[in-house]
GROMACS .gro file of C-alpha atoms in nm:
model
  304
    1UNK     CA    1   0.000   0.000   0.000
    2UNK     CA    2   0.299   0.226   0.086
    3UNK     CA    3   0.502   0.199  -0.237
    4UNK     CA    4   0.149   0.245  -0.443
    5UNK     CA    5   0.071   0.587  -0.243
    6UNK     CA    6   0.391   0.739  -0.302
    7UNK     CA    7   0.433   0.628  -0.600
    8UNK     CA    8   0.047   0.830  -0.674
    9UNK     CA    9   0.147   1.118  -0.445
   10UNK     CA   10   0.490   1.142  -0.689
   11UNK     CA   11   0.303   1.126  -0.988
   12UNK     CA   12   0.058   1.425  -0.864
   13UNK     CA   13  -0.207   1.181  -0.792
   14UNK     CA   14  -0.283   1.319  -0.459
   15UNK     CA   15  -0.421   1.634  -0.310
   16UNK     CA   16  -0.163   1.815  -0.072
   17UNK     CA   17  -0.323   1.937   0.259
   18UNK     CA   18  -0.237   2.250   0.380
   19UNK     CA   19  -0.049   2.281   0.691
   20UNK     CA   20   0.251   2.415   0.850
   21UNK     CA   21   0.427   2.128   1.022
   22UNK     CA   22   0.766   1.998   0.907
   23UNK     CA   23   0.582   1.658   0.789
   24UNK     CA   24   0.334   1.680   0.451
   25UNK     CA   25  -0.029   1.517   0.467
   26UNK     CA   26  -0.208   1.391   0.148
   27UNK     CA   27  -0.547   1.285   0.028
   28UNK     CA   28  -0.617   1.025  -0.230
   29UNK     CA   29  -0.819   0.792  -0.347
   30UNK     CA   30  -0.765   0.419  -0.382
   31UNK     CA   31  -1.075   0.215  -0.543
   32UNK     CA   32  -1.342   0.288  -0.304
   33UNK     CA   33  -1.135   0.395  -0.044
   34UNK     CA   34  -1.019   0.739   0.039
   35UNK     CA   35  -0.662   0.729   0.260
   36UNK     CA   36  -0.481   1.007   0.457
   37UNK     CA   37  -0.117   0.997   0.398
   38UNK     CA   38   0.139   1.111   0.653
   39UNK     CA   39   0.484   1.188   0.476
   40UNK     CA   40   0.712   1.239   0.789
   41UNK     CA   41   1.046   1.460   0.685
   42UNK     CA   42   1.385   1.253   0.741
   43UNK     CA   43   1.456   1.423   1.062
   44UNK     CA   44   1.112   1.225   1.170
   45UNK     CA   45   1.137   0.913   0.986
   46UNK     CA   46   1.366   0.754   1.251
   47UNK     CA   47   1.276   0.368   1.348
   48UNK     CA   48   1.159   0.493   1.733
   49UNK     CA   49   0.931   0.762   1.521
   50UNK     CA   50   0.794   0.404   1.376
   51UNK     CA   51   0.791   0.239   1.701
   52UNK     CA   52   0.600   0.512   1.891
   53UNK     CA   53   0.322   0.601   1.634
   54UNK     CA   54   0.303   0.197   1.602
   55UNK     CA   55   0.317   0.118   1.947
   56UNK     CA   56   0.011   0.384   2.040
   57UNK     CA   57  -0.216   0.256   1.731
   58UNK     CA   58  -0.203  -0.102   1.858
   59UNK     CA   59  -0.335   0.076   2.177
   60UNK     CA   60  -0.578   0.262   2.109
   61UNK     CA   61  -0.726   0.006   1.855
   62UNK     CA   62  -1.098   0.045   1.882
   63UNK     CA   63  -1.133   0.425   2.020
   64UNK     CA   64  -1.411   0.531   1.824
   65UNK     CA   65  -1.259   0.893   1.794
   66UNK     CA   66  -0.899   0.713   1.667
   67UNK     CA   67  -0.808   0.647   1.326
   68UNK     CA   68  -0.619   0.330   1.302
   69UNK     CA   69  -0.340   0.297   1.092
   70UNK     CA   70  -0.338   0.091   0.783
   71UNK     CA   71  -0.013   0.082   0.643
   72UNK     CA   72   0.314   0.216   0.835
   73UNK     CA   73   0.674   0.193   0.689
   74UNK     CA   74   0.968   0.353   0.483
   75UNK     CA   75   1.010   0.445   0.153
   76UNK     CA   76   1.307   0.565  -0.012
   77UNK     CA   77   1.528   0.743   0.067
   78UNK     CA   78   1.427   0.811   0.408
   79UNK     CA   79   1.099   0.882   0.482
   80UNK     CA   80   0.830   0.719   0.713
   81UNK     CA   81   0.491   0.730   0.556
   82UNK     CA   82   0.158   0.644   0.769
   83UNK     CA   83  -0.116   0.546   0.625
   84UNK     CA   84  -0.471   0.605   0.734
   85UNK     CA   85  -0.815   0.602   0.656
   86UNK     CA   86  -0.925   0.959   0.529
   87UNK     CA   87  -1.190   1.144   0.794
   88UNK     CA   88  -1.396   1.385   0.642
   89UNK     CA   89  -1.598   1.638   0.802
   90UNK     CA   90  -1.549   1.973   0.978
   91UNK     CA   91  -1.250   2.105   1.206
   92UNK     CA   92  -1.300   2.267   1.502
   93UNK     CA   93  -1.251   2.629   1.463
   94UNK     CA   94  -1.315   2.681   1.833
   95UNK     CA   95  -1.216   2.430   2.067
   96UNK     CA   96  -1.336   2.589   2.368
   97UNK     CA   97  -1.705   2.475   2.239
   98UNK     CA   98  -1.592   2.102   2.261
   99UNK     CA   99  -1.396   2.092   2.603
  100UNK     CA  100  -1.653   1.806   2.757
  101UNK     CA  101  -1.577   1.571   2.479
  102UNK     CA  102  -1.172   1.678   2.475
  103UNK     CA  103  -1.149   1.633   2.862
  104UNK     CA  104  -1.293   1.315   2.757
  105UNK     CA  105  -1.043   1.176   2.494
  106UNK     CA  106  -0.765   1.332   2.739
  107UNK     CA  107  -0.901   1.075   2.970
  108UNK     CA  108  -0.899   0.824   2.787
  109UNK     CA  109  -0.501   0.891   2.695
  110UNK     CA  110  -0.344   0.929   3.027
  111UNK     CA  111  -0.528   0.594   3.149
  112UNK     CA  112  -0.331   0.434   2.876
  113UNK     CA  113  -0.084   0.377   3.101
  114UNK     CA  114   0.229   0.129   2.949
  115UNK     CA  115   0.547  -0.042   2.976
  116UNK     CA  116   0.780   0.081   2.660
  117UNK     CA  117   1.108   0.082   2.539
  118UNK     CA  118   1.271   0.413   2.719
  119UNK     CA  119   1.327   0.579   2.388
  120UNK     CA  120   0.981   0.562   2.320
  121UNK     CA  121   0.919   0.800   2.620
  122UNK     CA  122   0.916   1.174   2.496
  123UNK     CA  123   0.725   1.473   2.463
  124UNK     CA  124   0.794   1.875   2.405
  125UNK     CA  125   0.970   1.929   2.768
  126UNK     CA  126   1.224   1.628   2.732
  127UNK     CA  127   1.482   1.821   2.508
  128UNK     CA  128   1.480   2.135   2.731
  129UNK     CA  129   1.503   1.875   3.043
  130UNK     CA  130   1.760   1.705   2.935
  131UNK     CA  131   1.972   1.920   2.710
  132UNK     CA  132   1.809   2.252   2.846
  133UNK     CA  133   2.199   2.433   2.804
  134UNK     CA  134   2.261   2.348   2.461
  135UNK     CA  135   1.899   2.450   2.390
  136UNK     CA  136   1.937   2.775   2.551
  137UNK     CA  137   2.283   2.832   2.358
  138UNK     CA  138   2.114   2.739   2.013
  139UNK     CA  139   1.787   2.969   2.082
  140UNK     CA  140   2.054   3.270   2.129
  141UNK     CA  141   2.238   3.207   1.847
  142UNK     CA  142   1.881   3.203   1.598
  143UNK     CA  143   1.691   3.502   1.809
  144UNK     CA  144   1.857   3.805   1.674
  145UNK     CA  145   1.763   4.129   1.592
  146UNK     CA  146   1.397   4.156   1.552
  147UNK     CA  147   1.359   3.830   1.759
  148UNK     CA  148   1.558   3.997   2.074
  149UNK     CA  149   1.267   4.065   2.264
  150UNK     CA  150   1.144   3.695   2.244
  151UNK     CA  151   1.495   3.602   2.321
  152UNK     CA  152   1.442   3.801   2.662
  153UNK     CA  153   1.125   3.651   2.733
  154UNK     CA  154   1.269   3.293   2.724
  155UNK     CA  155   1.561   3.376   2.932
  156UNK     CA  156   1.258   3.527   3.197
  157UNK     CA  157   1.070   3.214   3.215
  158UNK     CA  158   1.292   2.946   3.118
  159UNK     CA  159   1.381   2.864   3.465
  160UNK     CA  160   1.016   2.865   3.624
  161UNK     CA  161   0.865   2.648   3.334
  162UNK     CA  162   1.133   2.347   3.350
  163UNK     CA  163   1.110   2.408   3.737
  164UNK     CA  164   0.738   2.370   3.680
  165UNK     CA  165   0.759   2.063   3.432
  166UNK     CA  166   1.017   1.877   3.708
  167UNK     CA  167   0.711   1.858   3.968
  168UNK     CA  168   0.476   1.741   3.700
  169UNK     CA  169   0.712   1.455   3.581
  170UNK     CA  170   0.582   1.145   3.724
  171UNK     CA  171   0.811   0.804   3.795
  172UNK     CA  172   0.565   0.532   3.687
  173UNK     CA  173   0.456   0.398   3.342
  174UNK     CA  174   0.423   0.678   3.123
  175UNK     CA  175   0.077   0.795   2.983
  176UNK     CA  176  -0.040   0.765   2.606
  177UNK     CA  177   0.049   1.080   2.426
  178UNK     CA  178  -0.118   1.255   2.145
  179UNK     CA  179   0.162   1.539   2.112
  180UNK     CA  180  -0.108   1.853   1.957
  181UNK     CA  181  -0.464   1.900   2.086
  182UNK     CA  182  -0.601   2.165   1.971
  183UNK     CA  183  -0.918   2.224   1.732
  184UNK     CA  184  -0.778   2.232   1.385
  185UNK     CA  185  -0.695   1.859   1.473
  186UNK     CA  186  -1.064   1.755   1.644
  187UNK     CA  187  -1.259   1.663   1.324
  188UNK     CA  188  -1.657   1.641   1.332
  189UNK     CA  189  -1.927   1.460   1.105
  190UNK     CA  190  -2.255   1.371   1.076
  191UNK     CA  191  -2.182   0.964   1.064
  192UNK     CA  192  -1.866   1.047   1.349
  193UNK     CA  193  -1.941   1.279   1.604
  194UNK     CA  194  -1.558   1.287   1.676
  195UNK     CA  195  -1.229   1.173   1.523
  196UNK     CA  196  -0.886   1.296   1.632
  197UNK     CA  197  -0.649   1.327   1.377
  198UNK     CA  198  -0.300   1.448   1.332
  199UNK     CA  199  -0.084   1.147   1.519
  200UNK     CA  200   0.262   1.241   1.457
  201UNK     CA  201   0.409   1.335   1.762
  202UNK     CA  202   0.247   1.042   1.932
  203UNK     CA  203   0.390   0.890   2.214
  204UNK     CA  204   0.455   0.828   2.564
  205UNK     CA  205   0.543   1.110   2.818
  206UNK     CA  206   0.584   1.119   3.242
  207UNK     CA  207   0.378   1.450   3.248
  208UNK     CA  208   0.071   1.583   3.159
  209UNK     CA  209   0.168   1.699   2.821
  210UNK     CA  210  -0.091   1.697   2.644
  211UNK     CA  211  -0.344   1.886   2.961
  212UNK     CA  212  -0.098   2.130   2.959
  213UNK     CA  213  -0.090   2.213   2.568
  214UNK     CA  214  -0.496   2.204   2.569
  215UNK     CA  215  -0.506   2.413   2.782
  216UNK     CA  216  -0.316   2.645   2.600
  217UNK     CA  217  -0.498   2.544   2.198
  218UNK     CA  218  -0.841   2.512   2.380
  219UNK     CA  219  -0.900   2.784   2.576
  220UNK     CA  220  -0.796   3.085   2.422
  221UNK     CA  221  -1.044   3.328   2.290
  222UNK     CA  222  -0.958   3.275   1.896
  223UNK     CA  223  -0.714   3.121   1.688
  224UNK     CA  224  -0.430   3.339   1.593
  225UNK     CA  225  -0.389   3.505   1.916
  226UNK     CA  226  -0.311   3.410   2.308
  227UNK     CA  227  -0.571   3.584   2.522
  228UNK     CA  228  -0.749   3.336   2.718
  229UNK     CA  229  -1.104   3.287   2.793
  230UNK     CA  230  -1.164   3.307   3.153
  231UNK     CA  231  -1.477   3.105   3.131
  232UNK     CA  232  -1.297   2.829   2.922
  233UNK     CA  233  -1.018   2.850   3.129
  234UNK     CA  234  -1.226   2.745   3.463
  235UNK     CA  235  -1.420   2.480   3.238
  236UNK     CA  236  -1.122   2.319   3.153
  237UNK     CA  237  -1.013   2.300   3.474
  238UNK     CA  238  -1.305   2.164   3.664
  239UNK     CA  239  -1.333   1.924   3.396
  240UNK     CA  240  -0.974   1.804   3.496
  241UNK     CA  241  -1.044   1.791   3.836
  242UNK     CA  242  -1.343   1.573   3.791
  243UNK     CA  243  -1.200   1.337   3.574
  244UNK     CA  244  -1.034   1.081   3.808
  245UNK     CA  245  -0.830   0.935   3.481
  246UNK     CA  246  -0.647   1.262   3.494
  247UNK     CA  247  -0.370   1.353   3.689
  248UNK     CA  248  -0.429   1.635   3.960
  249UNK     CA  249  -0.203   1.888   3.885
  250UNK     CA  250  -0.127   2.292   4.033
  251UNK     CA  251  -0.284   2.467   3.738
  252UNK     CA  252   0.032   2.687   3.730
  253UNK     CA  253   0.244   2.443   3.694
  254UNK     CA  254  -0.016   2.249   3.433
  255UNK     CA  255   0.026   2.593   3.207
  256UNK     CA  256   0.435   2.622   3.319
  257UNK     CA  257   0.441   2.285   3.131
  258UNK     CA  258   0.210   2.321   2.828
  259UNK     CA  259   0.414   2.666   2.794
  260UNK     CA  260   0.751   2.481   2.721
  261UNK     CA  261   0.580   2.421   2.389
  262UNK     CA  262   0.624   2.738   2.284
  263UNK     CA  263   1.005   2.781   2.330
  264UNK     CA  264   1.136   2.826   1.987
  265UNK     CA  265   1.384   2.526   1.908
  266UNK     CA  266   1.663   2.540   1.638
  267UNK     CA  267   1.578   2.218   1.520
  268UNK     CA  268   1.235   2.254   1.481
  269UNK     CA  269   1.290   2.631   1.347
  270UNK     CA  270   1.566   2.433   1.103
  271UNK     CA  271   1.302   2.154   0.986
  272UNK     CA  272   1.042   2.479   0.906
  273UNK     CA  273   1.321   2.632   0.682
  274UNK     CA  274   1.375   2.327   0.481
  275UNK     CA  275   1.026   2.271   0.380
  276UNK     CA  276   0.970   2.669   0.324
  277UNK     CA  277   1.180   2.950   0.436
  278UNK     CA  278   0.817   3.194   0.492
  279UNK     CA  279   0.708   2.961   0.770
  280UNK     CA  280   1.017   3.110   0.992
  281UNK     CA  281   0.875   3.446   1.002
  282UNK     CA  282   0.549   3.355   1.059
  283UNK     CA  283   0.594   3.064   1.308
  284UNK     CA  284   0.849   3.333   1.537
  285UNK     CA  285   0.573   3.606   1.501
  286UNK     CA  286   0.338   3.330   1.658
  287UNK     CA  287   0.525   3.234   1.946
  288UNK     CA  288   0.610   3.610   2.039
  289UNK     CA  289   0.215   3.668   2.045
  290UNK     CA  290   0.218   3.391   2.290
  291UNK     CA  291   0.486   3.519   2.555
  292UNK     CA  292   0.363   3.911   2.533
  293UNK     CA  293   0.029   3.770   2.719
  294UNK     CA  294   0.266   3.474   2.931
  295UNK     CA  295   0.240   3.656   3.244
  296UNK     CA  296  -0.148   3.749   3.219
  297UNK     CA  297  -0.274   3.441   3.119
  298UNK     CA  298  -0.060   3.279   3.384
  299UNK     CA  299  -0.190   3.498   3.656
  300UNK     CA  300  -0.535   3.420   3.502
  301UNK     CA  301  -0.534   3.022   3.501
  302UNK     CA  302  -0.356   3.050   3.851
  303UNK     CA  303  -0.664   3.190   4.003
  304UNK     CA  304  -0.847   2.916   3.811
   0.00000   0.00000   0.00000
């Protein structure tokens, strides 16, 4: 199935979706069936990128908002390529609408507890954890000029949010992870009141990475920007707290952690540039939006 979707996706066969990740998706048509195609870039081809995304599918087998993959393998040169079925139907422009059925599927994620491989444990907080220095160093080095004043925000925070991450890192079997949350990736249709899509990142983390990213992608008052709702905000939170699946967790240091996310990383900044040099602009422009309101929305979701 692999070789005949790239082979279609080569030969212009297949409709590009738009998005700015590093990986490319694709929708086409084989007989009666209509697939999703995940392209992953070489830097996320690895074999653990294999073993994690394969490793959560045979979990969450049977999840009627989960997509199961069909077809998962390399291609030459170097890239992975996942293979799913295609789920049409409307993405949620507004998360904050949805946050029963999200708390829900969060839920259902972190009581997917498991024993894995140790390389199969990541999410967004591990690099800064574990090489947080060399991060730092790198982050300098790219946020010049215009990019100084996000430069000074990280050095602000930095300390508090890994600080903040450390108490939320837990020492049993790590939780299922979905890696990105937010509405653009909850999917809604008549015939499937809810599929989650968008599975590259997947995984298994120690912390509450994904609560603390929702609550970031889900309760802010529109796309685009980082004011958050204060309404949405408390929602989110007594949904938490009255889900006994989820971890209990200082809201603080819940939004500390989800906040990590939006450190700019060389790599990642690198990976942007090599699929199109506009998304660099654009993607540092984002994340400054998001740490001019840091210390507002913090105070906000503290009082939560």
């Amino acid at each position: 199935m692999i070789e005949r979707a790239v082979r279609l996706i080569d030969a212009g066969g297949a409709v590009e979706l738009e998005g700015r990740g590093v990986n490319r998706s694709y929708r086409l048509a084989d007989g009666d069936r209509v697939l999703s195609v995940k392209v992953h870039c070489a830097a996320t081809s690895a074999e653990t990128d294999h073993q994690r995304i394969q490793r959560v599918d045979e979990a969450l087998r049977g999840a009627d908002w989960y997509p199961p993959v069909l077809d998962i393998g390399h291609t030459a040169p170097d890239r992975l390529v996942v293979i799913r079925p295609f789920v049409p139907g409307a993405a949620s422009e507004d998360a904050a609408r949805h946050l029963d059925v999200l708390a829900g599927v969060l839920g259902e994620l972190a009581a997917g507890t498991a024993a894995v491989p140790a390389e199969l444990v990541w999410d967004y907080a591990t690099p800064w954890l574990t090489e947080g220095e060399r991060e730092h160093l790198a982050a300098k080095e790219m946020l010049t000029g215009e990019w100084d004043t996000l430069l000074r925000a990280m050095d602000e925070h930095l300390g508090d949010l890994l600080a903040g991450a450390l108490r939320l890192t837990g020492t049993g079997e790590p939780a299922l992870y979905h890696g990105d949350l937010h509405g653009r990736n909850l999917i809604w249709h008549e015939s499937r009141p809810l599929t989650v899509i968008d599975w590259d990142e997947t995984g298994f983390s120690h912390r509450p990475a994904d609560l603390g990213k929702a609550l970031w992608l889900s309760c802010r008052k529109g796309r685009g920007d980082f004011e958050l709702d204060p309404p949405a905000v408390r929602r989110f939170l007594a949904l938490l707290r009255a889900n006994p699946a989820l971890p209990l967790a200082d809201p603080a240091d819940l939004a500390r952690l989800g906040a990590i996310w939006f450190l700019p990383r060389y790599h990642h900044v690198t990976l942007l540039a090599q699929r199109d040099a506009q998304f660099i602009p654009w993607y540092l422009g984002w994340v400054s939006r998001f740490w001019a309101r840091f210390p507002a929305n913090l105070d906000l979701v503290s009082r939560g």
